[in-house]
Amino acid sequence: MTATATTSGRTHEPHQAYQPHESHQACQAYQPHEPHQAQPELWIAGAGGVGREALDTALAAGVPVAGFLDDRQHGATVRGLPVRRPADIPPGVRYLVGIADPAVRQRLAAVLDARGAAPATLVHPRALIAPDTVLEPGCLVMGGAYVSSSVRLGAHSQVHYNATVGHDTVFGERVTVYPGGNVSGAVLLADDTTVGSNAVVLQGRKIGAGAFVGAAAVVTRDVPPGEVVVGSPARTLRAARP
């Protein structure tokens, strides 16, 4: 099974407060493709830990990877694949940003889009994606993850291994759920938010743009944009920077 952009024609608008970006309007419900379909070659931006885990996901899904894109490691070989600078990506190919930091994902995606590359989505064959769920371009879903029904994952979002996302939840762009994170149903995670390893976000909560939920925290209230919260119940460790 491979996983790329889809054409099933079904969409879902599960959260009335969410206003999708203009570029999201054409996104359609996730549907896996049959293996070995002819696709432009795939490059993974980032040769660190998440990038190598993205490679693991691609290999498990039967998606060939041409190499890595990484300014720090360009000219090296990682896992038997060449490493180039992001600015050297060939036009017309596909890419996936395998980096946890949402600000870096945003910067690299802009560079690669400007070079004429297109974002791809990768889903591990041991991840479960329920019906009527939308994965926008550039998403990464690792092995053991579960994404429930009527969910929307915004562009360049990541659900790491053994993490779960409940029904009717909406991700903005570049959202990250670290390994073992548990996002309950009808949650809104705005752009650039991160849910740490083994953290829990309870039903219906709203996490503001750029907020960070620390490892093992339990979120029982809405979190304002830019805040870092930790503990159980989650409390503010650092307020948003002015």
PDB file of C-alpha atoms in Angstrom:
ATOM      1  CA  MET A   1       0.000   0.000   0.000  1.00  0.00           C
ATOM      2  CA  THR A   2       1.215   3.450  -0.832  1.00  0.00           C
ATOM      3  CA  ALA A   3      -0.293   6.721   0.293  1.00  0.00           C
ATOM      4  CA  THR A   4      -0.491   9.908  -1.738  1.00  0.00           C
ATOM      5  CA  ALA A   5      -3.014  12.662  -2.491  1.00  0.00           C
ATOM      6  CA  THR A   6      -6.491  11.253  -3.162  1.00  0.00           C
ATOM      7  CA  THR A   7      -9.352  11.623  -5.598  1.00  0.00           C
ATOM      8  CA  SER A   8     -12.351  10.008  -3.932  1.00  0.00           C
ATOM      9  CA  GLY A   9     -14.470  13.165  -4.014  1.00  0.00           C
ATOM     10  CA  ARG A  10     -15.568  13.100  -0.359  1.00  0.00           C
ATOM     11  CA  THR A  11     -14.797  15.893   2.056  1.00  0.00           C
ATOM     12  CA  HIS A  12     -15.919  16.673   5.565  1.00  0.00           C
ATOM     13  CA  GLU A  13     -16.257  19.904   7.512  1.00  0.00           C
ATOM     14  CA  PRO A  14     -16.416  18.531  11.053  1.00  0.00           C
ATOM     15  CA  HIS A  15     -15.707  21.622  13.192  1.00  0.00           C
ATOM     16  CA  GLN A  16     -17.757  24.731  12.605  1.00  0.00           C
ATOM     17  CA  ALA A  17     -15.170  27.038  14.177  1.00  0.00           C
ATOM     18  CA  TYR A  18     -12.485  25.923  11.757  1.00  0.00           C
ATOM     19  CA  GLN A  19     -11.984  27.961   8.595  1.00  0.00           C
ATOM     20  CA  PRO A  20      -9.690  26.050   6.206  1.00  0.00           C
ATOM     21  CA  HIS A  21      -7.022  27.867   4.272  1.00  0.00           C
ATOM     22  CA  GLU A  22      -8.002  28.835   0.762  1.00  0.00           C
ATOM     23  CA  SER A  23      -5.587  26.253  -0.658  1.00  0.00           C
ATOM     24  CA  HIS A  24      -7.361  23.481   1.255  1.00  0.00           C
ATOM     25  CA  GLN A  25     -10.685  23.688  -0.511  1.00  0.00           C
ATOM     26  CA  ALA A  26      -9.874  21.052  -3.130  1.00  0.00           C
ATOM     27  CA  CYS A  27      -8.645  18.424  -0.635  1.00  0.00           C
ATOM     28  CA  GLN A  28     -10.518  15.136  -0.675  1.00  0.00           C
ATOM     29  CA  ALA A  29     -10.982  12.152   1.597  1.00  0.00           C
ATOM     30  CA  TYR A  30      -8.060   9.823   2.144  1.00  0.00           C
ATOM     31  CA  GLN A  31      -7.977   6.674   0.045  1.00  0.00           C
ATOM     32  CA  PRO A  32      -4.863   4.495  -0.290  1.00  0.00           C
ATOM     33  CA  HIS A  33      -3.480   3.812  -3.742  1.00  0.00           C
ATOM     34  CA  GLU A  34      -2.486   0.438  -5.077  1.00  0.00           C
ATOM     35  CA  PRO A  35       1.257  -0.263  -4.789  1.00  0.00           C
ATOM     36  CA  HIS A  36       3.794   0.427  -7.521  1.00  0.00           C
ATOM     37  CA  GLN A  37       1.758   3.052  -9.367  1.00  0.00           C
ATOM     38  CA  ALA A  38       4.048   5.242 -11.429  1.00  0.00           C
ATOM     39  CA  GLN A  39       4.801   8.403  -9.436  1.00  0.00           C
ATOM     40  CA  PRO A  40       7.461  11.108  -9.655  1.00  0.00           C
ATOM     41  CA  GLU A  41      10.442  10.302  -7.447  1.00  0.00           C
ATOM     42  CA  LEU A  42      10.213  11.193  -3.748  1.00  0.00           C
ATOM     43  CA  TRP A  43      12.794  13.155  -1.739  1.00  0.00           C
ATOM     44  CA  ILE A  44      12.701  13.482   2.055  1.00  0.00           C
ATOM     45  CA  ALA A  45      13.668  16.884   3.470  1.00  0.00           C
ATOM     46  CA  GLY A  46      15.622  16.283   6.655  1.00  0.00           C
ATOM     47  CA  ALA A  47      18.087  13.457   7.242  1.00  0.00           C
ATOM     48  CA  GLY A  48      17.743  13.397  11.031  1.00  0.00           C
ATOM     49  CA  GLY A  49      15.588  11.183  13.225  1.00  0.00           C
ATOM     50  CA  VAL A  50      12.159  12.054  11.818  1.00  0.00           C
ATOM     51  CA  GLY A  51      13.528  12.025   8.268  1.00  0.00           C
ATOM     52  CA  ARG A  52      14.837   8.491   8.731  1.00  0.00           C
ATOM     53  CA  GLU A  53      11.511   7.470  10.272  1.00  0.00           C
ATOM     54  CA  ALA A  54       9.822   8.927   7.196  1.00  0.00           C
ATOM     55  CA  LEU A  55      12.109   6.727   5.109  1.00  0.00           C
ATOM     56  CA  ASP A  56      11.027   3.721   7.199  1.00  0.00           C
ATOM     57  CA  THR A  57       7.409   4.638   6.477  1.00  0.00           C
ATOM     58  CA  ALA A  58       8.093   4.956   2.756  1.00  0.00           C
ATOM     59  CA  LEU A  59       9.886   1.618   2.588  1.00  0.00           C
ATOM     60  CA  ALA A  60       7.074  -0.133   4.474  1.00  0.00           C
ATOM     61  CA  ALA A  61       4.536   1.430   2.101  1.00  0.00           C
ATOM     62  CA  GLY A  62       6.501   0.404  -0.989  1.00  0.00           C
ATOM     63  CA  VAL A  63       7.301   4.004  -1.972  1.00  0.00           C
ATOM     64  CA  PRO A  64      10.789   4.403  -3.511  1.00  0.00           C
ATOM     65  CA  VAL A  65      12.851   7.276  -2.100  1.00  0.00           C
ATOM     66  CA  ALA A  66      15.488   8.986  -4.244  1.00  0.00           C
ATOM     67  CA  GLY A  67      17.388  10.628  -1.377  1.00  0.00           C
ATOM     68  CA  PHE A  68      17.430  13.206   1.406  1.00  0.00           C
ATOM     69  CA  LEU A  69      17.530  17.019   1.348  1.00  0.00           C
ATOM     70  CA  ASP A  70      19.567  18.533   4.173  1.00  0.00           C
ATOM     71  CA  ASP A  71      21.831  21.603   4.206  1.00  0.00           C
ATOM     72  CA  ARG A  72      23.912  20.295   7.115  1.00  0.00           C
ATOM     73  CA  GLN A  73      24.562  16.840   5.674  1.00  0.00           C
ATOM     74  CA  HIS A  74      24.671  17.579   1.935  1.00  0.00           C
ATOM     75  CA  GLY A  75      27.226  15.468   0.113  1.00  0.00           C
ATOM     76  CA  ALA A  76      26.936  12.638   2.643  1.00  0.00           C
ATOM     77  CA  THR A  77      25.154   9.311   2.329  1.00  0.00           C
ATOM     78  CA  VAL A  78      22.434   8.384   4.847  1.00  0.00           C
ATOM     79  CA  ARG A  79      20.925   4.915   4.915  1.00  0.00           C
ATOM     80  CA  GLY A  80      22.496   4.309   1.503  1.00  0.00           C
ATOM     81  CA  LEU A  81      20.840   7.369  -0.058  1.00  0.00           C
ATOM     82  CA  PRO A  82      22.448  10.599  -1.291  1.00  0.00           C
ATOM     83  CA  VAL A  83      21.936  13.865   0.571  1.00  0.00           C
ATOM     84  CA  ARG A  84      21.518  17.094  -1.419  1.00  0.00           C
ATOM     85  CA  ARG A  85      20.792  20.690  -0.486  1.00  0.00           C
ATOM     86  CA  PRO A  86      17.047  21.518  -0.542  1.00  0.00           C
ATOM     87  CA  ALA A  87      17.722  24.202  -3.177  1.00  0.00           C
ATOM     88  CA  ASP A  88      19.099  21.481  -5.456  1.00  0.00           C
ATOM     89  CA  ILE A  89      15.911  19.421  -5.628  1.00  0.00           C
ATOM     90  CA  PRO A  90      15.030  18.550  -9.240  1.00  0.00           C
ATOM     91  CA  PRO A  91      11.827  20.208 -10.489  1.00  0.00           C
ATOM     92  CA  GLY A  92       8.747  18.083 -10.936  1.00  0.00           C
ATOM     93  CA  VAL A  93       9.522  15.588  -8.159  1.00  0.00           C
ATOM     94  CA  ARG A  94       7.664  14.949  -4.897  1.00  0.00           C
ATOM     95  CA  TYR A  95       8.895  15.726  -1.392  1.00  0.00           C
ATOM     96  CA  LEU A  96       7.983  15.136   2.237  1.00  0.00           C
ATOM     97  CA  VAL A  97       9.438  17.238   5.060  1.00  0.00           C
ATOM     98  CA  GLY A  98      10.663  14.829   7.741  1.00  0.00           C
ATOM     99  CA  ILE A  99      11.421  17.382  10.466  1.00  0.00           C
ATOM    100  CA  ALA A 100       9.517  17.855  13.732  1.00  0.00           C
ATOM    101  CA  ASP A 101       9.951  21.639  14.094  1.00  0.00           C
ATOM    102  CA  PRO A 102       6.925  23.282  12.411  1.00  0.00           C
ATOM    103  CA  ALA A 103       8.785  26.519  11.635  1.00  0.00           C
ATOM    104  CA  VAL A 104      11.461  24.576   9.756  1.00  0.00           C
ATOM    105  CA  ARG A 105       8.775  22.582   7.947  1.00  0.00           C
ATOM    106  CA  GLN A 106       7.162  25.807   6.805  1.00  0.00           C
ATOM    107  CA  ARG A 107      10.465  27.261   5.572  1.00  0.00           C
ATOM    108  CA  LEU A 108      11.521  24.131   3.713  1.00  0.00           C
ATOM    109  CA  ALA A 109       8.124  23.601   2.129  1.00  0.00           C
ATOM    110  CA  ALA A 110       8.258  27.148   0.744  1.00  0.00           C
ATOM    111  CA  VAL A 111      11.728  26.514  -0.730  1.00  0.00           C
ATOM    112  CA  LEU A 112      10.719  23.208  -2.299  1.00  0.00           C
ATOM    113  CA  ASP A 113       7.403  24.522  -3.640  1.00  0.00           C
ATOM    114  CA  ALA A 114       9.271  27.394  -5.266  1.00  0.00           C
ATOM    115  CA  ARG A 115      11.558  24.868  -6.985  1.00  0.00           C
ATOM    116  CA  GLY A 116       8.550  23.201  -8.622  1.00  0.00           C
ATOM    117  CA  ALA A 117       8.355  20.142  -6.345  1.00  0.00           C
ATOM    118  CA  ALA A 118       5.033  18.875  -4.962  1.00  0.00           C
ATOM    119  CA  PRO A 119       4.295  17.709  -1.388  1.00  0.00           C
ATOM    120  CA  ALA A 120       3.484  14.012  -0.963  1.00  0.00           C
ATOM    121  CA  THR A 121       1.693  12.208   1.854  1.00  0.00           C
ATOM    122  CA  LEU A 122       3.073   9.039   3.457  1.00  0.00           C
ATOM    123  CA  VAL A 123       1.040   6.598   5.552  1.00  0.00           C
ATOM    124  CA  HIS A 124       2.593   3.500   7.093  1.00  0.00           C
ATOM    125  CA  PRO A 125       0.667   0.315   6.199  1.00  0.00           C
ATOM    126  CA  ARG A 126       0.317  -0.434   9.922  1.00  0.00           C
ATOM    127  CA  ALA A 127      -1.367   2.901  10.589  1.00  0.00           C
ATOM    128  CA  LEU A 128      -5.165   2.966  10.566  1.00  0.00           C
ATOM    129  CA  ILE A 129      -7.067   5.755   8.816  1.00  0.00           C
ATOM    130  CA  ALA A 130     -10.837   5.667   9.349  1.00  0.00           C
ATOM    131  CA  PRO A 131     -13.408   6.614   6.673  1.00  0.00           C
ATOM    132  CA  ASP A 132     -14.300  10.176   5.701  1.00  0.00           C
ATOM    133  CA  THR A 133     -10.944  11.512   6.856  1.00  0.00           C
ATOM    134  CA  VAL A 134      -8.892  14.071   4.912  1.00  0.00           C
ATOM    135  CA  LEU A 135      -5.104  14.070   4.767  1.00  0.00           C
ATOM    136  CA  GLU A 136      -3.872  17.204   3.065  1.00  0.00           C
ATOM    137  CA  PRO A 137      -0.620  17.201   1.053  1.00  0.00           C
ATOM    138  CA  GLY A 138       2.632  16.626   2.920  1.00  0.00           C
ATOM    139  CA  CYS A 139       1.237  14.614   5.846  1.00  0.00           C
ATOM    140  CA  LEU A 140       3.214  11.847   7.548  1.00  0.00           C
ATOM    141  CA  VAL A 141       1.435   9.101   9.521  1.00  0.00           C
ATOM    142  CA  MET A 142       3.754   6.539  11.103  1.00  0.00           C
ATOM    143  CA  GLY A 143       3.255   2.907  12.052  1.00  0.00           C
ATOM    144  CA  GLY A 144       0.818   2.119  14.851  1.00  0.00           C
ATOM    145  CA  ALA A 145      -0.961   5.462  14.573  1.00  0.00           C
ATOM    146  CA  TYR A 146      -4.767   5.581  14.555  1.00  0.00           C
ATOM    147  CA  VAL A 147      -6.694   8.441  12.948  1.00  0.00           C
ATOM    148  CA  SER A 148     -10.429   8.176  13.534  1.00  0.00           C
ATOM    149  CA  SER A 149     -13.342   9.071  11.282  1.00  0.00           C
ATOM    150  CA  SER A 150     -14.215  12.530   9.948  1.00  0.00           C
ATOM    151  CA  VAL A 151     -10.816  13.977  10.841  1.00  0.00           C
ATOM    152  CA  ARG A 152      -8.904  16.601   8.849  1.00  0.00           C
ATOM    153  CA  LEU A 153      -5.110  16.684   8.979  1.00  0.00           C
ATOM    154  CA  GLY A 154      -3.794  19.977   7.605  1.00  0.00           C
ATOM    155  CA  ALA A 155      -0.906  20.212   5.173  1.00  0.00           C
ATOM    156  CA  HIS A 156       2.507  19.002   6.387  1.00  0.00           C
ATOM    157  CA  SER A 157       1.097  17.601   9.635  1.00  0.00           C
ATOM    158  CA  GLN A 158       2.609  14.570  11.375  1.00  0.00           C
ATOM    159  CA  VAL A 159       1.115  11.791  13.502  1.00  0.00           C
ATOM    160  CA  HIS A 160       3.989   9.794  14.950  1.00  0.00           C
ATOM    161  CA  TYR A 161       4.024   6.121  15.880  1.00  0.00           C
ATOM    162  CA  ASN A 162       1.394   4.825  18.334  1.00  0.00           C
ATOM    163  CA  ALA A 163      -0.349   8.210  18.510  1.00  0.00           C
ATOM    164  CA  THR A 164      -4.138   8.495  18.228  1.00  0.00           C
ATOM    165  CA  VAL A 165      -6.453  11.177  16.860  1.00  0.00           C
ATOM    166  CA  GLY A 166     -10.160  11.083  17.774  1.00  0.00           C
ATOM    167  CA  HIS A 167     -13.225  11.594  15.594  1.00  0.00           C
ATOM    168  CA  ASP A 168     -14.085  15.014  14.148  1.00  0.00           C
ATOM    169  CA  THR A 169     -10.758  16.505  15.149  1.00  0.00           C
ATOM    170  CA  VAL A 170      -9.262  19.204  12.926  1.00  0.00           C
ATOM    171  CA  PHE A 171      -5.571  19.937  12.472  1.00  0.00           C
ATOM    172  CA  GLY A 172      -4.347  23.195  11.005  1.00  0.00           C
ATOM    173  CA  GLU A 173      -1.114  23.165   9.031  1.00  0.00           C
ATOM    174  CA  ARG A 174       2.143  21.691  10.355  1.00  0.00           C
ATOM    175  CA  VAL A 175       0.594  20.139  13.475  1.00  0.00           C
ATOM    176  CA  THR A 176       2.632  17.419  15.176  1.00  0.00           C
ATOM    177  CA  VAL A 177       1.526  14.638  17.535  1.00  0.00           C
ATOM    178  CA  TYR A 178       4.567  12.922  19.030  1.00  0.00           C
ATOM    179  CA  PRO A 179       4.758   9.181  19.779  1.00  0.00           C
ATOM    180  CA  GLY A 180       1.992   7.951  22.040  1.00  0.00           C
ATOM    181  CA  GLY A 181       0.120  11.260  22.060  1.00  0.00           C
ATOM    182  CA  ASN A 182      -3.661  10.960  22.477  1.00  0.00           C
ATOM    183  CA  VAL A 183      -5.882  13.620  20.920  1.00  0.00           C
ATOM    184  CA  SER A 184      -9.544  13.062  21.801  1.00  0.00           C
ATOM    185  CA  GLY A 185     -12.566  13.735  19.617  1.00  0.00           C
ATOM    186  CA  ALA A 186     -13.678  17.121  18.263  1.00  0.00           C
ATOM    187  CA  VAL A 187     -10.398  18.816  19.192  1.00  0.00           C
ATOM    188  CA  LEU A 188      -9.099  21.799  17.216  1.00  0.00           C
ATOM    189  CA  LEU A 189      -5.313  22.019  16.884  1.00  0.00           C
ATOM    190  CA  ALA A 190      -4.412  25.277  15.149  1.00  0.00           C
ATOM    191  CA  ASP A 191      -1.419  25.806  12.853  1.00  0.00           C
ATOM    192  CA  ASP A 192       2.042  24.854  14.182  1.00  0.00           C
ATOM    193  CA  THR A 193       0.866  23.232  17.424  1.00  0.00           C
ATOM    194  CA  THR A 194       2.688  20.258  18.950  1.00  0.00           C
ATOM    195  CA  VAL A 195       1.335  17.547  21.260  1.00  0.00           C
ATOM    196  CA  GLY A 196       4.185  15.865  23.143  1.00  0.00           C
ATOM    197  CA  SER A 197       4.832  12.179  23.718  1.00  0.00           C
ATOM    198  CA  ASN A 198       2.122  10.459  25.792  1.00  0.00           C
ATOM    199  CA  ALA A 199       0.259  13.736  26.280  1.00  0.00           C
ATOM    200  CA  VAL A 200      -3.562  13.745  26.313  1.00  0.00           C
ATOM    201  CA  VAL A 201      -5.859  16.441  24.922  1.00  0.00           C
ATOM    202  CA  LEU A 202      -9.388  15.950  26.195  1.00  0.00           C
ATOM    203  CA  GLN A 203     -12.582  16.085  24.162  1.00  0.00           C
ATOM    204  CA  GLY A 204     -13.493  19.351  22.476  1.00  0.00           C
ATOM    205  CA  ARG A 205     -10.460  21.370  23.572  1.00  0.00           C
ATOM    206  CA  LYS A 206      -8.922  24.075  21.364  1.00  0.00           C
ATOM    207  CA  ILE A 207      -5.151  24.452  21.171  1.00  0.00           C
ATOM    208  CA  GLY A 208      -4.040  27.813  19.789  1.00  0.00           C
ATOM    209  CA  ALA A 209      -1.540  28.392  16.997  1.00  0.00           C
ATOM    210  CA  GLY A 210       2.057  27.636  17.919  1.00  0.00           C
ATOM    211  CA  ALA A 211       1.211  26.170  21.335  1.00  0.00           C
ATOM    212  CA  PHE A 212       3.222  23.253  22.742  1.00  0.00           C
ATOM    213  CA  VAL A 213       1.764  20.542  24.979  1.00  0.00           C
ATOM    214  CA  GLY A 214       4.578  18.936  26.968  1.00  0.00           C
ATOM    215  CA  ALA A 215       5.187  15.219  27.303  1.00  0.00           C
ATOM    216  CA  ALA A 216       2.598  13.362  29.434  1.00  0.00           C
ATOM    217  CA  ALA A 217       0.550  16.535  30.021  1.00  0.00           C
ATOM    218  CA  VAL A 218      -3.241  16.247  30.316  1.00  0.00           C
ATOM    219  CA  VAL A 219      -5.034  19.178  28.685  1.00  0.00           C
ATOM    220  CA  THR A 220      -8.375  19.858  30.380  1.00  0.00           C
ATOM    221  CA  ARG A 221      -8.898  23.442  29.165  1.00  0.00           C
ATOM    222  CA  ASP A 222      -8.285  25.420  26.003  1.00  0.00           C
ATOM    223  CA  VAL A 223      -4.678  26.520  25.456  1.00  0.00           C
ATOM    224  CA  PRO A 224      -4.030  30.051  24.122  1.00  0.00           C
ATOM    225  CA  PRO A 225      -1.798  30.567  21.080  1.00  0.00           C
ATOM    226  CA  GLY A 226       1.916  30.287  21.725  1.00  0.00           C
ATOM    227  CA  GLU A 227       1.699  28.866  25.255  1.00  0.00           C
ATOM    228  CA  VAL A 228       3.753  25.944  26.548  1.00  0.00           C
ATOM    229  CA  VAL A 229       1.788  23.777  28.982  1.00  0.00           C
ATOM    230  CA  VAL A 230       2.952  20.867  31.144  1.00  0.00           C
ATOM    231  CA  GLY A 231       1.665  18.593  33.893  1.00  0.00           C
ATOM    232  CA  SER A 232      -1.623  16.961  34.853  1.00  0.00           C
ATOM    233  CA  PRO A 233      -3.811  18.891  34.644  1.00  0.00           C
ATOM    234  CA  ALA A 234      -1.807  20.975  32.178  1.00  0.00           C
ATOM    235  CA  ARG A 235      -0.673  24.372  33.449  1.00  0.00           C
ATOM    236  CA  THR A 236       1.225  27.186  31.789  1.00  0.00           C
ATOM    237  CA  LEU A 237       4.998  26.821  31.868  1.00  0.00           C
ATOM    238  CA  ARG A 238       5.645  29.686  29.464  1.00  0.00           C
ATOM    239  CA  ALA A 239       3.182  32.225  28.152  1.00  0.00           C
ATOM    240  CA  ALA A 240       3.142  33.355  24.546  1.00  0.00           C
ATOM    241  CA  ARG A 241       5.953  35.682  23.620  1.00  0.00           C
ATOM    242  CA  PRO A 242       4.767  39.230  22.874  1.00  0.00           C
TER     243      PRO A 242
END
